[in-house]
GROMACS .gro file of C-alpha atoms in nm:
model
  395
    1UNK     CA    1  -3.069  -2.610   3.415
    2UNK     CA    2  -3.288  -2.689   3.755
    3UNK     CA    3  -3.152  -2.644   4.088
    4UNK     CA    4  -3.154  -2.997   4.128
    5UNK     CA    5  -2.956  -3.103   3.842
    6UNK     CA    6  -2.690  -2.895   3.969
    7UNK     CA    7  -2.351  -3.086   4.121
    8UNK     CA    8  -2.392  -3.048   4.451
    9UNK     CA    9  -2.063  -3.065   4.696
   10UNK     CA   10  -2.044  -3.130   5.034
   11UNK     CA   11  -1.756  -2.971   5.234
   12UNK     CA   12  -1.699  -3.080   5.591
   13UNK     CA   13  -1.439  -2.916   5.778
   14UNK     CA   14  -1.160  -3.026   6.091
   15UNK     CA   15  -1.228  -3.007   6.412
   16UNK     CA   16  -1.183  -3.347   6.625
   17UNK     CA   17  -1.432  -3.437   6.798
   18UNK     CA   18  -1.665  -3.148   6.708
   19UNK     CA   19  -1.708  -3.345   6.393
   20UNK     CA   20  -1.966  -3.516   6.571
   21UNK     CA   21  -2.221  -3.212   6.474
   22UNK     CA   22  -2.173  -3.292   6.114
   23UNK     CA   23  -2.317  -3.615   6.179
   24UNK     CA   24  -2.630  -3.463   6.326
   25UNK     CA   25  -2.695  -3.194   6.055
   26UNK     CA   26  -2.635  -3.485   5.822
   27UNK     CA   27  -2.918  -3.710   5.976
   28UNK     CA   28  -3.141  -3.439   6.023
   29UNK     CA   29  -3.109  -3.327   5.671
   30UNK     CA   30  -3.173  -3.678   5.556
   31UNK     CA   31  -3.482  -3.689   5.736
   32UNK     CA   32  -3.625  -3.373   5.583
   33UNK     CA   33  -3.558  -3.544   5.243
   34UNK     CA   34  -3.762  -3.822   5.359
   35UNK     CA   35  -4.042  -3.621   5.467
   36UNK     CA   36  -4.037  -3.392   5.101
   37UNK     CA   37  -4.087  -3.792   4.954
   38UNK     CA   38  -3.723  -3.771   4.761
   39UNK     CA   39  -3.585  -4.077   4.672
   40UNK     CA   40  -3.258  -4.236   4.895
   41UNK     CA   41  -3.002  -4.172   4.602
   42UNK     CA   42  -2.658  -3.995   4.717
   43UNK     CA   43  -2.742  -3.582   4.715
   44UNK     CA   44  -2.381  -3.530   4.708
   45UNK     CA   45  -2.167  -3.632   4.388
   46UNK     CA   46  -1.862  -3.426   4.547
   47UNK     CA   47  -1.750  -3.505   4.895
   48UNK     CA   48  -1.437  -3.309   5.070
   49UNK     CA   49  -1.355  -3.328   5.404
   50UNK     CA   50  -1.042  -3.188   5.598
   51UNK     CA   51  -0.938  -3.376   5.945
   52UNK     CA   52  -1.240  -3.492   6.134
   53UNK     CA   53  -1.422  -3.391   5.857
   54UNK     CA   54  -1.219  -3.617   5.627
   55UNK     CA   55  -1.294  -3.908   5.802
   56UNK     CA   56  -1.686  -3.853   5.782
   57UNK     CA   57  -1.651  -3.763   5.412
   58UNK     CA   58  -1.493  -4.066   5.359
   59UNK     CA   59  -1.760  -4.305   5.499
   60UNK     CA   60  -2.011  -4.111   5.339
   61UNK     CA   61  -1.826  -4.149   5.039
   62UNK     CA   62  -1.732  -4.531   5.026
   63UNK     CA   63  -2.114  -4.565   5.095
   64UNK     CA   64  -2.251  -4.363   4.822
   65UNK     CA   65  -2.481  -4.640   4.737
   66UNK     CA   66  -2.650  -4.673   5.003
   67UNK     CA   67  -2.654  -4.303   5.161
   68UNK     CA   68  -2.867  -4.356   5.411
   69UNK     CA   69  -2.783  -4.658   5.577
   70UNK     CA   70  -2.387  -4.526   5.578
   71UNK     CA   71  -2.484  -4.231   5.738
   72UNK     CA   72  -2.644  -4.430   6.034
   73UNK     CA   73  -2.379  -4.636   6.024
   74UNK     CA   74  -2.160  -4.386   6.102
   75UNK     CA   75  -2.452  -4.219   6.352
   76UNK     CA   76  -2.320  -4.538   6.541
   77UNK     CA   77  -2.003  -4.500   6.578
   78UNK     CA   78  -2.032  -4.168   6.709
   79UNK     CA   79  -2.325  -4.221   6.893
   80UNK     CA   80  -2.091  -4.483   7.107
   81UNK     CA   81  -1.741  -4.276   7.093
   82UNK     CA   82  -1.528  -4.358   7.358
   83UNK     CA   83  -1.132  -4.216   7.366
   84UNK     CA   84  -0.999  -4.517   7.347
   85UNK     CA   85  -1.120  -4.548   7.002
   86UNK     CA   86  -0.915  -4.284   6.863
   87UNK     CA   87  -0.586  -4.258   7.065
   88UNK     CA   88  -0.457  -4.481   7.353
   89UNK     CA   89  -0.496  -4.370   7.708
   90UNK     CA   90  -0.412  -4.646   7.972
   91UNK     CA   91  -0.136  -4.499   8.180
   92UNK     CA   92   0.178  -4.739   8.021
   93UNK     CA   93   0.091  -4.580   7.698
   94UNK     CA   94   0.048  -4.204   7.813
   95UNK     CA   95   0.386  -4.220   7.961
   96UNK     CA   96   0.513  -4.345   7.606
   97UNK     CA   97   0.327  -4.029   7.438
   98UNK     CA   98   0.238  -3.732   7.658
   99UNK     CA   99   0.486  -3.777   7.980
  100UNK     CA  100   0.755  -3.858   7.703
  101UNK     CA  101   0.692  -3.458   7.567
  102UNK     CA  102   0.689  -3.367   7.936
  103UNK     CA  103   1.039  -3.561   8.007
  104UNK     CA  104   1.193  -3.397   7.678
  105UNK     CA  105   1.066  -3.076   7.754
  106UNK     CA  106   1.287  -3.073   8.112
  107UNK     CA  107   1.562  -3.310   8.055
  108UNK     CA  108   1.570  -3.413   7.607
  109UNK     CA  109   1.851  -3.080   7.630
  110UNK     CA  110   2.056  -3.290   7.863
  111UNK     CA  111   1.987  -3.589   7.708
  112UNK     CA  112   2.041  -3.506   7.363
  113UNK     CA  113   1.963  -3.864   7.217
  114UNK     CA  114   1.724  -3.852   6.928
  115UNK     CA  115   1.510  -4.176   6.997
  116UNK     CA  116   1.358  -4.009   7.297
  117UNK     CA  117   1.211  -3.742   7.051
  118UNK     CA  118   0.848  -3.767   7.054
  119UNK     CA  119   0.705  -3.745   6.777
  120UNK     CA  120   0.300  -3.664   6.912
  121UNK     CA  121   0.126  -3.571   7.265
  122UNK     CA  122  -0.113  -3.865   7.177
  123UNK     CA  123  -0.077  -4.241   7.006
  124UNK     CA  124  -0.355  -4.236   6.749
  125UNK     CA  125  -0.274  -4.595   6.644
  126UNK     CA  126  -0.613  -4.766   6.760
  127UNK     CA  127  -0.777  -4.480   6.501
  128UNK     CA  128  -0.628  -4.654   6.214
  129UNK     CA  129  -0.767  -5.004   6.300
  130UNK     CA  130  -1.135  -4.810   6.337
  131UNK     CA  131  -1.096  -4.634   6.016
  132UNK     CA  132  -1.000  -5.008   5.837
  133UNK     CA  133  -1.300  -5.119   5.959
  134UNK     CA  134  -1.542  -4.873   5.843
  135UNK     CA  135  -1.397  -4.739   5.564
  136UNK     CA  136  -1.342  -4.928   5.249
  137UNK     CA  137  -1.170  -4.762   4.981
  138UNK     CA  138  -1.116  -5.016   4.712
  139UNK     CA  139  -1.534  -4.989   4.676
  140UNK     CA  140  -1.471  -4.590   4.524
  141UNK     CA  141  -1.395  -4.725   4.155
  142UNK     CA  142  -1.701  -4.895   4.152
  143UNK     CA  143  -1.932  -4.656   4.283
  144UNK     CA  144  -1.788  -4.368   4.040
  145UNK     CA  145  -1.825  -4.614   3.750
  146UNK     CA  146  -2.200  -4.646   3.845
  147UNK     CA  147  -2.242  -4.279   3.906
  148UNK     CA  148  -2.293  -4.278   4.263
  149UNK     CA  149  -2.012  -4.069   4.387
  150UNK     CA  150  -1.819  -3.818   4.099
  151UNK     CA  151  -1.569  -3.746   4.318
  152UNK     CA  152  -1.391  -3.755   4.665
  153UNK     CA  153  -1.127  -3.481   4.782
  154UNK     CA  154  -0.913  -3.540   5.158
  155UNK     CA  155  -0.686  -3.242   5.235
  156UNK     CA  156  -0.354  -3.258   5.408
  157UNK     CA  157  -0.078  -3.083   5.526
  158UNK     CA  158   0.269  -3.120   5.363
  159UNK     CA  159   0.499  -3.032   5.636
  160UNK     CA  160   0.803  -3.039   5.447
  161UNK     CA  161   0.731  -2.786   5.201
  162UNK     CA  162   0.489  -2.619   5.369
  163UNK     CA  163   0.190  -2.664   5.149
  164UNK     CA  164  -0.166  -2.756   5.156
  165UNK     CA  165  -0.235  -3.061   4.948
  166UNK     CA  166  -0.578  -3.177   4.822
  167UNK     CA  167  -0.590  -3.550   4.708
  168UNK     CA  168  -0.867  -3.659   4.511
  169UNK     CA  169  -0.991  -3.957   4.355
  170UNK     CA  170  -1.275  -3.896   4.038
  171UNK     CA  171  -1.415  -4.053   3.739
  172UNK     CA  172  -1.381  -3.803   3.559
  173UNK     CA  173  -1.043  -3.666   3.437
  174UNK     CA  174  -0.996  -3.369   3.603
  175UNK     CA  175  -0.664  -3.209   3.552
  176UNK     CA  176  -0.501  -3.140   3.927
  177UNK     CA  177  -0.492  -2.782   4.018
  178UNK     CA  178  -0.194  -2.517   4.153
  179UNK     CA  179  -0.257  -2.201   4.340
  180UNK     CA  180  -0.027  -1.999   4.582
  181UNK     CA  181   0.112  -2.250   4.830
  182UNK     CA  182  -0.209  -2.492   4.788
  183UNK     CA  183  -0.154  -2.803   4.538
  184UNK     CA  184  -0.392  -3.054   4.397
  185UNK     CA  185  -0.308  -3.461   4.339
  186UNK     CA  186  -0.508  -3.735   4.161
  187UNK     CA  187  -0.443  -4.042   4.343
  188UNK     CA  188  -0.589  -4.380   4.461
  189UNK     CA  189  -0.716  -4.287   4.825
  190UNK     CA  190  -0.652  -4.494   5.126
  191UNK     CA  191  -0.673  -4.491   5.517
  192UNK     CA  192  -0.320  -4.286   5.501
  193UNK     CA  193  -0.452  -3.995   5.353
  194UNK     CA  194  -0.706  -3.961   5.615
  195UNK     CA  195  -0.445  -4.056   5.917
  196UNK     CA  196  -0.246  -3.729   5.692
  197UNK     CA  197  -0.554  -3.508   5.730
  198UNK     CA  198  -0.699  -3.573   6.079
  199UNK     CA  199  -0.312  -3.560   6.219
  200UNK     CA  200  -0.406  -3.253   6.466
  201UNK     CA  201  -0.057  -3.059   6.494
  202UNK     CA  202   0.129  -3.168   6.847
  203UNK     CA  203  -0.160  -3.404   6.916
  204UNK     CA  204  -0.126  -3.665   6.669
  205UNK     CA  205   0.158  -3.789   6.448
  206UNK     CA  206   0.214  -3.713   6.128
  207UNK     CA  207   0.158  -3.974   5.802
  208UNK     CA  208   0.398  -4.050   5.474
  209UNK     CA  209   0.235  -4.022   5.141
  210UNK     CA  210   0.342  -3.965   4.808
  211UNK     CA  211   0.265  -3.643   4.724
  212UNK     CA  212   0.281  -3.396   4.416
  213UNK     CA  213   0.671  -3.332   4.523
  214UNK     CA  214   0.736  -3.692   4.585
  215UNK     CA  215   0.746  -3.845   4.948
  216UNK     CA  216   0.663  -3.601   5.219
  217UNK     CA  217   0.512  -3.580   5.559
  218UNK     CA  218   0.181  -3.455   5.595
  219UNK     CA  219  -0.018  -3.293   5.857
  220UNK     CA  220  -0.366  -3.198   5.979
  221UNK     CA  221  -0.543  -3.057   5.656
  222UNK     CA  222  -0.684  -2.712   5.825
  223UNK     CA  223  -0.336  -2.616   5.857
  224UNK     CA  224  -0.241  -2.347   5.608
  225UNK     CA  225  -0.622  -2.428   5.438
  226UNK     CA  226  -0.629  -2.061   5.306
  227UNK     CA  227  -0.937  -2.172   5.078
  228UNK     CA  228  -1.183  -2.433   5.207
  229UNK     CA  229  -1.421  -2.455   4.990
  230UNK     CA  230  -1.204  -2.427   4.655
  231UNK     CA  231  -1.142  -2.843   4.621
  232UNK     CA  232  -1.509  -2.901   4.524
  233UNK     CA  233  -1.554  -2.588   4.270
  234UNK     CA  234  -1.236  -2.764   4.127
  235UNK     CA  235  -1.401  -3.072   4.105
  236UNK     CA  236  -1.750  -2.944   3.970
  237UNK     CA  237  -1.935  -2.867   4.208
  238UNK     CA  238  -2.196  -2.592   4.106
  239UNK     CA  239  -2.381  -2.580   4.454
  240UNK     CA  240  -2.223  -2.635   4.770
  241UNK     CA  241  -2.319  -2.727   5.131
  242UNK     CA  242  -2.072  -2.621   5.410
  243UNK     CA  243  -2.104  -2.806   5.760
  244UNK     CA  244  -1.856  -2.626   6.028
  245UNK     CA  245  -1.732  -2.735   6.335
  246UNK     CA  246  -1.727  -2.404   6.547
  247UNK     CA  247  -1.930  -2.083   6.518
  248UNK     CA  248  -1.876  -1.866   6.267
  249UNK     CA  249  -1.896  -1.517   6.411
  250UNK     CA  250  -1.974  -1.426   6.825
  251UNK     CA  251  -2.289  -1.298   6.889
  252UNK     CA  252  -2.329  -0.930   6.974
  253UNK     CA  253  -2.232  -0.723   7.283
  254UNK     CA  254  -2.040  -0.988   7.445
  255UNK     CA  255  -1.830  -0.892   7.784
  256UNK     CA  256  -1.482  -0.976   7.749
  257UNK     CA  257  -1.373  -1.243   7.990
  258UNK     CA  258  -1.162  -1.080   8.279
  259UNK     CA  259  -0.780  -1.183   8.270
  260UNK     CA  260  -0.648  -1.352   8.581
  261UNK     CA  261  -0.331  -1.481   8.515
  262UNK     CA  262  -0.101  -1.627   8.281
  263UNK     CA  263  -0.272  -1.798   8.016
  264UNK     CA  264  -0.184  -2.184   7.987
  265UNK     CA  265  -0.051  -2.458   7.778
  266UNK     CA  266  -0.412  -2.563   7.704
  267UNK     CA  267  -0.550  -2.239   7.681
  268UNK     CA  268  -0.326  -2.119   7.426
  269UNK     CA  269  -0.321  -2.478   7.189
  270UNK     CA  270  -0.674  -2.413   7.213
  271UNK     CA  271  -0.687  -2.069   7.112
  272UNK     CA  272  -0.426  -2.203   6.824
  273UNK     CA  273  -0.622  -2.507   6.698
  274UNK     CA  274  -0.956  -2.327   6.678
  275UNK     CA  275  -0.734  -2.071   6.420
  276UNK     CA  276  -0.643  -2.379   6.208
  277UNK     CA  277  -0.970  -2.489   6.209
  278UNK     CA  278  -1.205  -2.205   6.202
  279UNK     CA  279  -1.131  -1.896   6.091
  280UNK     CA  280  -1.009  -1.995   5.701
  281UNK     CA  281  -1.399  -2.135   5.663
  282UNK     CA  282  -1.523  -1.772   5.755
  283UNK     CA  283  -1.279  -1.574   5.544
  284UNK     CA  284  -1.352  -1.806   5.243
  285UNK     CA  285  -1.747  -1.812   5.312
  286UNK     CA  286  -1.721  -1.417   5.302
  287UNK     CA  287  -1.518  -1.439   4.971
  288UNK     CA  288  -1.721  -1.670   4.818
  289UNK     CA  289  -2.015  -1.410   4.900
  290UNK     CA  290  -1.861  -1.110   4.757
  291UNK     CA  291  -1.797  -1.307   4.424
  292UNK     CA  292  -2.135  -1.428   4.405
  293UNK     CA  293  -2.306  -1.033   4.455
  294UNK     CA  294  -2.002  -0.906   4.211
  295UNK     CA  295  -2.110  -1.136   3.893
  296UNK     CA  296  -2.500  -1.067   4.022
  297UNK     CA  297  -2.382  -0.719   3.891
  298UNK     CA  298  -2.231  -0.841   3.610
  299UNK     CA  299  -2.454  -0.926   3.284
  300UNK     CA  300  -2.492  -1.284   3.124
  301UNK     CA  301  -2.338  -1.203   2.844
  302UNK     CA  302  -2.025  -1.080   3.025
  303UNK     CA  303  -2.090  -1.341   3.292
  304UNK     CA  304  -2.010  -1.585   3.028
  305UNK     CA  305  -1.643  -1.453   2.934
  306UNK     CA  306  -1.546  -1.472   3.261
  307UNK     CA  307  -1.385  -1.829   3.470
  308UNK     CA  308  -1.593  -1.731   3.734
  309UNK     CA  309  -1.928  -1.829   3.770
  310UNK     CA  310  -2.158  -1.815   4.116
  311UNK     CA  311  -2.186  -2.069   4.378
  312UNK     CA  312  -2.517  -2.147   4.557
  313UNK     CA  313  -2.406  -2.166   4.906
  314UNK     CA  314  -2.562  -2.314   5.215
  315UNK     CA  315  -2.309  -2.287   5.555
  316UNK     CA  316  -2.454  -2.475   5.842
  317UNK     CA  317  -2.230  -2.420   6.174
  318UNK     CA  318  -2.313  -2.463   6.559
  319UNK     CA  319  -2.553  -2.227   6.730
  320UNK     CA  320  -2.367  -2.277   7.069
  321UNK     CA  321  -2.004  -2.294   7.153
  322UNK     CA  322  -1.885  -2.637   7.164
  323UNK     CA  323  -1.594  -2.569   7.416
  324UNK     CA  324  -1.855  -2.479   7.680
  325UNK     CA  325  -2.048  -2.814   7.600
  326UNK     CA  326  -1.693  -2.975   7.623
  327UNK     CA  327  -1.652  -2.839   7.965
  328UNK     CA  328  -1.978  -3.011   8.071
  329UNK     CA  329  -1.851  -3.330   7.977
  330UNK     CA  330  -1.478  -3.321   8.021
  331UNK     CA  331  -1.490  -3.520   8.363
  332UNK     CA  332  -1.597  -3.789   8.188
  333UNK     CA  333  -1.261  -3.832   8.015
  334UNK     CA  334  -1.043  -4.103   8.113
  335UNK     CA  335  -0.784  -4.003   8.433
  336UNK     CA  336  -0.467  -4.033   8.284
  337UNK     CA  337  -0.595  -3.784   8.003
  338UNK     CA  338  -0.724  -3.579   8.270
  339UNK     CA  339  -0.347  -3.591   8.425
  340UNK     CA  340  -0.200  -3.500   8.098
  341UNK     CA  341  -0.440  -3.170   8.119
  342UNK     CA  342  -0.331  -3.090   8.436
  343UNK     CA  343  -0.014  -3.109   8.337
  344UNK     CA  344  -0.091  -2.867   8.058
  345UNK     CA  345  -0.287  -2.630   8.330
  346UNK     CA  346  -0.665  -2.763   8.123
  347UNK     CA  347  -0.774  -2.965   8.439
  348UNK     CA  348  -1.160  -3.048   8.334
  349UNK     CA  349  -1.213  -3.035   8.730
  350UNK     CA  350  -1.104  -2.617   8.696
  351UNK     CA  351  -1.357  -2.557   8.466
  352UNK     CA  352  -1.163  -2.277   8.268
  353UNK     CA  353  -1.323  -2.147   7.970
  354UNK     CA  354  -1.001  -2.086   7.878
  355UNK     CA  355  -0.872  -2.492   7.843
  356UNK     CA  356  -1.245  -2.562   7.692
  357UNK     CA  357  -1.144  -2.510   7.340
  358UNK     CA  358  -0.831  -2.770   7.364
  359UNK     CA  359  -1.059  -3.046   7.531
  360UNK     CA  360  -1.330  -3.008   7.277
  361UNK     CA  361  -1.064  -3.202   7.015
  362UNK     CA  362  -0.981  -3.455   7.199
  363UNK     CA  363  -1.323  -3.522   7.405
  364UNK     CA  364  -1.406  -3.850   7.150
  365UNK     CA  365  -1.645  -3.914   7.454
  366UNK     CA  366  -2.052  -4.065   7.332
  367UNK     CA  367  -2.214  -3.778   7.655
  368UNK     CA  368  -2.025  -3.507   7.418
  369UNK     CA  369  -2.064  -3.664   7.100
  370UNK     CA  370  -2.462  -3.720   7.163
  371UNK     CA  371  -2.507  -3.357   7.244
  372UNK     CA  372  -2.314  -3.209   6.945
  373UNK     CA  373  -2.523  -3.464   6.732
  374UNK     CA  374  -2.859  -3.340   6.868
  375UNK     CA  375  -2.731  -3.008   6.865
  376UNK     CA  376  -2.656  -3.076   6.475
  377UNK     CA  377  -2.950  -3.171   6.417
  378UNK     CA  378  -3.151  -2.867   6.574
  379UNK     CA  379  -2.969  -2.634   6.400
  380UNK     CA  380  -3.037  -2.793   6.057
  381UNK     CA  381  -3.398  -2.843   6.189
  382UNK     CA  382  -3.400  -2.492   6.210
  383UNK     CA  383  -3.284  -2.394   5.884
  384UNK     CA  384  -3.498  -2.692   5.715
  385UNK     CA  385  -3.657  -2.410   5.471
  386UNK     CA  386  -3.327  -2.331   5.355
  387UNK     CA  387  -3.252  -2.677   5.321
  388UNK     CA  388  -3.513  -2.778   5.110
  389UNK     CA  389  -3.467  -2.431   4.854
  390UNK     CA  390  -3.082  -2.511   4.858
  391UNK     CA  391  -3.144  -2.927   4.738
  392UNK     CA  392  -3.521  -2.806   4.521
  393UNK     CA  393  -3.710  -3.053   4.741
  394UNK     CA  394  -4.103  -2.976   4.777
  395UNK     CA  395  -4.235  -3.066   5.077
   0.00000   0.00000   0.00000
């Protein structure tokens, strides 16, 4: 079997608004297939995508027939990102969502009335009109019939049992998988499963779906993702191409940042969201390694009476640290969201490293968006010999 007649998955991972670098490597690796003279067919039978990621995965997806006009397509949209967009920021509407969680916080004890609950910082309701308008799900029977697409996973979040779902739609009958707290369901996918997955915890509200356990709420998929990459080896994938959404490792002999005071509300749901969505990719990409060099060991022979067989990897993440791009740009972001930051002690105007991290989720801005696509597509411009061994292409 040639490297090119392997299934090759595509995995793209949470992360907000930093899933505007996806987009980047994405056109830039498109580009080098046009230059190696390959023809315009989908590379990528198995697409998974968690948050962000989901929502990219899923236009690439529902376009697998046409991979390369989708993928500008969705260039587009990013390319012209404003907040409004995703979540609703004019000042009657923050007071609804974030001053509500500010009001609870210092009087919802005294109050005690349970409509006053909120239920998110942010209303993410003009996402789901923007995702009904790019993404058409009833077209995935269709393409899978004619072979474009094998499969599609979205991963989510159940918060009431505290398990990490993977959803999938395929052709092919594959029979849903259980591990340790991580489940797998064969369904007909749909604009809820991706409200589910790119529901950022605090941020965004949660979605309703029928899961494996019956009805259940559901979460951003990074949370409790222990194994990022295992939906598309369970769905055949026999090569696989990672795109991150943060770096995977600091460089060497960095200073550690001098502690001034207390850290704040911003700083520390930064510091938690970039766990959610980060660190599972590099403890999986590091497993995934080790079983690779194991069955290297390990003869054919006995390779072949084992379930585990190697994975050609290829993990593309950013070069720089998109928190300190975000801090660049975070003026930009509408005043009542900068208000809400205040409030949270991530004013853009301070210009704390610290409340970078939080504002690079929620900066859905084009300045930011531009620059994480160029950036994208740099750092697959740089690894365009890998590129081309990983897919077989011949320049």
């Amino acid at each position: 079997m040639t490297r090119d007649s392997l299934a090759t998955g595509l995995i793209l991972t949470g992360g907000g608004a930093r899933a505007a670098y996806q987009v980047g490597v994405l056109q830039e690796i498109a580009a080098i297939r046009r230059a190696c003279g390959q023809d315009k067919s989908n590379p990528f039978p198995i697409i998974c995508g968690t948050s962000s990621g989901a929502i990219n995965a899923s236009a690439l997806a529902c376009g697998a027939d046409q991979f390369d006009e989708t993928l500008e397509a969705l260039v587009d949209v990013w390319h012209r990102f404003r907040v409004e967009h995703v979540y609703r920021s004019d000042v009657l509407d923050m007071i609804r969502s974030g001053a509500r969680w500010v009001s609870w916080l210092t009087l919802g004890w005294l109050l005690g009335t349970r409509q006053l609950r909120p239920k998110s910082l942010l209303d993410n309701s003009p996402l789901r009109e923007l995702l009904r308008s790019r993404i058409d799900f009833q077209r995935l029977p269709e393409l899978m019939q004619k072979s474009h697409l094998q499969a599609l996973a979205i991963s989510a979040s159940n918060y009431t049992s505290g398990e990490h779902v993977t959803f999938y739609q395929s052709h092919v009958d594959i029979q849903p998988w259980t591990r340790n707290l991580r489940l797998a369901m064969r369904c007909e996918l749909n604009h809820d499963h991706l409200l589910a997955s790119s529901g950022i915890p605090f941020v965004f509200p949660a979605a309703r779906l029928e899961g494996p356990r019956g009805l259940a709420w559901f979460g951003d998929g990074a949370m409790r993702q222990t194994a990022p990459i295992s939906p598309a080896i369970h769905l055949g994938a026999q090569k696989i191409l990672v795109i991150g959404a943060g770096r995977m490792q600091e460089p060497q002999g960095l200073a550690a940042p001098t502690v001034t005071e207390y850290p704040s509300m911003a700083s520390i749901a930064g510091h938690a969201l970039s766990s959610i969505f980060l660190d599972a990719l590099s403890v999986d990409v590091e497993r995934l390694q080790r079983i690779n060099h194991t069955l290297s060991l390990i003869s054919p022979e006995n390779q072949a009476q084992s379930s585990l067989r190697p994975i050609d990897l290829l993990v593309i993440s950013p070069s720089q640290r998109l928190d300190e791009i975000a801090l660049r740009h975070a003026h930009k972001l509408p005043g009542t969201v900068q208000k809400l930051l205040q409030i949270m002690g991530g004013s853009p105007q301070g210009q704390s490293a610290q409340s970078g991290a939080f504002i690079s989720y929620l900066l859905f801005e084009s300045f930011y968006t531009q620059e994480l696509m160029a950036l994208g597509r740099a750092d697959a411009r740089a690894k365009a010999a890998e590129i081309q061994t990983f897919f077989g292409w011949n320049a």
